[in-house]
Structure formats: C-alpha cells, structure tokens
C-alpha cells in the first residue's frame, strides 16, 4: 500500500513545490511509482511537471466538488512511473463549495483511498495556507515533510503549523506523523544559513533530514522548462540533493516496514 506524504508550510517561498516536483521525479527514477497531487491553486507543481494548465479537461477541483472521478484527473509526465493530478485556479473557490459537504475535512482522504494500491508514494503539494484544502491534505496523509528555508524568519510560523498538525492528529487523523524537516536553499558560505541549520537541528533533532537542499541555479531554471531538474541537468547539485533525499526516504520507510 502506498504512502501519502504532504509537503506543507504556510509560509510561502520555502521550496515546497520545488521539493515536491524533484522528490517525485527522483523517487520515480529510483523505480518507485509516484503520484503528485497539486493542491495549490497556483498550480506551479502542474506546470513544473509539463502540464498545460490552460488546457485541462479535469483537475483536482472537479474531483473535490464531485463533478468527475479522480482517475479522470490523472495525467502522465515525461518521467516513467510519475503521474500528476493537476491543480487549477478554480481550486480557490473549492473551499467555499466544500463547506456544505458532510465530513468536508475527509474529502481528499476518500478520493485517494482507491489510489493507494496503485502507487508507492503519493505526494501532496499544499498551498501556503492552513485552509480547508491543506487540512484535507493533512487528514489524508500518513506523514508530512516540512520544508524550512535557511533564511532569517525560517522558524517563524512553524509553531502554528505544528499546532495544526497536533489538532489534526488528535481529531481527524491519528496516524499523521512528521516525516521530517527539510532544510532548503542552503548556502554553506553564509553564516546565517549555518546558524539556521544548527537551530533547526537543535529544536527538532532526529526529525531533521540528513539531506540538505542547496541553492542551485539549475534547480531554479528547470521549472520554466516544465521538467524536473533530473531531466534538465542530472549532474547538477539540485538533482543530486533530491536523489539523496529520495534514497533517505525510501530507506527510512523500508526500515519501518515489519
């Protein structure tokens, strides 16, 4: 049965979408079957994986409001074994339309239940907010990756997210765990980056991934080409970092299996 991992942090610009795209591509490269759920109305994960968001017949939005079957929203990508359920700007209105649905926090959980058997990993790219769709993603997930950028104010707002996770764990999804804190945009030359790294490590200890995502030009360029960095430049630091992260996650989850 596949593992559902949400990538969440209500602070914008921390590397959630970049991590989702490139972690998914790396997992698929390591011969895992992966489904990305783009749960952000900005739809950056969709365009970053080559989906033309202006020419979508079906997206997560239609599935959430019950207009179409979830399978109709699955699109293939350029990487074998990697599929995506894209997003659309209409997703902004979905939270309002979902207000009258019974058990509205569990809509995504119900949608993904039949897909669990078909993929090794399902990654949900959450929007930078703690609204109803993010709550849905965390309710559906087995674990959450929290990207933290190595910059000033990095830890600001994490307390709020951890509190939300705690509430969801107690009321909606008792199996929800923290997969790990992922340090992103790391530049070893900067003293501040090293201070943030030390601080996050001190706070969260073994919950911090050993892999760190370094600042990398190729990583920034690849989304404009609609491909993950592993297809854009497999030898780049960004590509190597995400492959290392994928291996760390696979190893951690295989050790946990009985």
mmCIF file with all atom_site columns, N, CA, C and O in Angstrom, residues 75 89 91 143 151 196:
data_model
loop_
_atom_site.group_PDB
_atom_site.id
_atom_site.type_symbol
_atom_site.label_atom_id
_atom_site.label_alt_id
_atom_site.label_comp_id
_atom_site.label_asym_id
_atom_site.label_entity_id
_atom_site.label_seq_id
_atom_site.pdbx_PDB_ins_code
_atom_site.Cartn_x
_atom_site.Cartn_y
_atom_site.Cartn_z
_atom_site.occupancy
_atom_site.B_iso_or_equiv
_atom_site.pdbx_formal_charge
_atom_site.auth_seq_id
_atom_site.auth_comp_id
_atom_site.auth_asym_id
_atom_site.auth_atom_id
_atom_site.pdbx_PDB_model_num
ATOM 1  N N  . UNK A 1 75  ? -2.839 12.647 -14.966 1.00 0.00 ? 75  UNK A N  1
ATOM 2  C CA . UNK A 1 75  ? -2.079 12.888 -16.194 1.00 0.00 ? 75  UNK A CA 1
ATOM 3  C C  . UNK A 1 75  ? -0.691 12.255 -16.054 1.00 0.00 ? 75  UNK A C  1
ATOM 4  O O  . UNK A 1 75  ? -0.125 12.255 -14.963 1.00 0.00 ? 75  UNK A O  1
ATOM 5  N N  . UNK A 1 89  ? -6.718 27.308 -11.046 1.00 0.00 ? 89  UNK A N  1
ATOM 6  C CA . UNK A 1 89  ? -7.043 28.493 -10.241 1.00 0.00 ? 89  UNK A CA 1
ATOM 7  C C  . UNK A 1 89  ? -8.441 28.368 -9.599  1.00 0.00 ? 89  UNK A C  1
ATOM 8  O O  . UNK A 1 89  ? -8.720 28.937 -8.543  1.00 0.00 ? 89  UNK A O  1
ATOM 9  N N  . UNK A 1 91  ? -9.497 26.121 -7.924  1.00 0.00 ? 91  UNK A N  1
ATOM 10 C CA . UNK A 1 91  ? -9.355 25.491 -6.615  1.00 0.00 ? 91  UNK A CA 1
ATOM 11 C C  . UNK A 1 91  ? -9.552 26.499 -5.479  1.00 0.00 ? 91  UNK A C  1
ATOM 12 O O  . UNK A 1 91  ? -9.925 26.134 -4.372  1.00 0.00 ? 91  UNK A O  1
ATOM 13 N N  . UNK A 1 143 ? 2.116  11.097 6.559   1.00 0.00 ? 143 UNK A N  1
ATOM 14 C CA . UNK A 1 143 ? 3.171  11.908 7.165   1.00 0.00 ? 143 UNK A CA 1
ATOM 15 C C  . UNK A 1 143 ? 3.293  13.232 6.427   1.00 0.00 ? 143 UNK A C  1
ATOM 16 O O  . UNK A 1 143 ? 2.704  13.419 5.356   1.00 0.00 ? 143 UNK A O  1
ATOM 17 N N  . UNK A 1 151 ? 16.967 30.850 5.955   1.00 0.00 ? 151 UNK A N  1
ATOM 18 C CA . UNK A 1 151 ? 16.986 32.310 5.937   1.00 0.00 ? 151 UNK A CA 1
ATOM 19 C C  . UNK A 1 151 ? 16.379 32.841 7.219   1.00 0.00 ? 151 UNK A C  1
ATOM 20 O O  . UNK A 1 151 ? 15.738 32.103 7.964   1.00 0.00 ? 151 UNK A O  1
ATOM 21 N N  . UNK A 1 196 ? 20.961 28.814 11.089  1.00 0.00 ? 196 UNK A N  1
ATOM 22 C CA . UNK A 1 196 ? 19.595 28.279 10.958  1.00 0.00 ? 196 UNK A CA 1
ATOM 23 C C  . UNK A 1 196 ? 19.642 26.749 11.010  1.00 0.00 ? 196 UNK A C  1
ATOM 24 O O  . UNK A 1 196 ? 18.854 26.106 11.695  1.00 0.00 ? 196 UNK A O  1
#
